[in-house]
C-alpha cells in the first residue's frame, strides 16, 4: 500500500530470491517451517497504522476497565481456572482484517488474544527480509519508539523476569509437532530457555521440575506458556504428572486464565468503527434471516478450528453449548497487496507485551497473514502463492 516500496519490491522479487530467503531461515536450525512463509512484507502507510493503533487502544481501554475481571469471570467458569492469576495479561495479540467500508480502507477487529504469538520469529523475519532486500531497512516492523536494539532486552525482561533462564521453560504440547516450533527454536536461542513438553513436567508438592539435557533435575520457577487448552482437552492420550488447577509455586509468563478472559469472549463488548457486530450464541434473541452475512465461531479455539463460514439455521440449532460460540457479522477483506498476478487480502496482528508494574501494554511489532481464499489462516490457502505468514513494515 506504499506504492513506491511495492514497486521496488516487486521489481526486485524473483522465485530464486524467495527460495534463498526461505533457505536462509531454514539454515538457522536445519529446519524449514511447515507453515507457508509469504513472499513479501505488507507495506503499511501511516494512515492505516494510526487506524490500527487507534483500534488497539480501544481494545486496551476495555481490558483496563476496573470491572474487566467480573465481566470476564464467566469465561473462566466455562473452562479451567488456574490459581495465581496476575493483575493483567503479559501478552496481547490484536488481529485486524484490512477491509473497505464506504469506499475507504479500514481495519476491522477479527480477534484478540491474551496469549503469546510469534514474538521471536517476527524479530528474525525482519532481519531476513532486509538481508535479501537491503532497501527494506528504510522501513520498520516496530511500533512507537521501539527499535531492534530494544526488542530482545524487553522480551527477556518480560519472559524471564529476572530468573535464571534454565528455570524458565517454554511449555507446549509435543512442541516438536507444532507448526510454530520455529518460534520456539528462536526463543531458546535468543532467551536461553529450554523447550519442555507438558508430559515432561513432574510435580513434587507445590513445585514443578524437568530434566535438562545433561540429566539434571531443574526446578521450574517461571513458565512461558504456549499451551492451547482446547488442544490439551482433546488430547486424551497424554498423561500429565501435574495439574494446572493446583496451587503451584511457579510464576507464569502468560497466565493461562488470560487465554480465556481476553479472547473472542470480549468481542460482543467492543463497539465502534473498528469492531464487528458480534453476539454470544446464548444471548441471540432470534436467528438472522440473512445468515449468509454471518460466521459462527467457537470462543476458545485457535487457527480457525471449528469456524463455520457458511452458516445455516441447523448449524446454530445444533450447538449444544451456546455459551461457547459467537455469531459474528462477516467482513469483506479488501485485496490490497499487489502480487505479480492480482491483489491479495491481508490481516494484521499487532503484538504487545505488558510488563508487571506498567499501567498499560507496550506495542512491539506485528505479524501479517496474506490470503487469496475465503479465510485468512494459512491452512485455508493451500497450493496458492503470495499467501501465508509475513510481517508489516511501517514508514519511519
C-alpha angles and dihedrals in degrees: 000000000000094000097203093055093041090055093046093048096046091048091051096043124104135159088246091057091047091053091047089050091052093046090051088060092042091052094065093071103003086254132114113206114251092221117080115262113215120241095229144030119243110248105219119196121218093253092060092040091057091050091051092050092045089054090048092051090053090053091047091050089060092047091050094052112121090234095050091104096056090038092059100034090100088064089062093045087058091052142018120313114212119203122237098047113178127225095265142358120284095212135037129187117183118190124204128183114218104236142162122242125174089350094305131107109246134169116236122199111245102170143347125206132192087206137094122267132188095312096152098039095050090054091054093042090064091053091050094050091049091050092057097034105030095185089068089076085077086073131053137217090203125098130227114338093342116126135182089256091055097044106078096038089055092046090050091049092052098043101035097034090196096308127131105269089232088064094049113077135192101227122204143146108264092333093195089064096050121107089222095056092114086071090052091053092053090046090054092047098044101033099032094230125140124241111234132185117225089242091059097060118097126200122217111177105310095335130091127215140184133187116244127217090272093054095255120141108235127193114231113229100171135019125212093205119215097156115127105210099210087057091048091049090051094050100083088160093069121095113206123198093204138040124235088210094061121100096251129188094239139104124230129223092201106011110224094234090067090060086068101034095051102044139092083306091084097047095093089058095056115091129175145073095306096049134083128226104265130174131188105238092232089058096046106122095194136357110256117245092222098060089154085078095056140071127208116222136179112234101231108029125111137223096016094302113161096007115146107207099178099046124197131189087248091056091056095044090049093060107103099183099052092171087068099057138065131202109218131188111246119247123207113231114219114224102237107155113087111222124181090268109031140320128304133212122240141202121195123208115198111209122211138172125204117211116217099253099029118112092224142008126281118234110232116168141304148254124216130199121197125204144183092180136079092268130039102227117110093240090060092059103057118158093015129114130221089035134104138059121345139131139258122244121209131202112259 
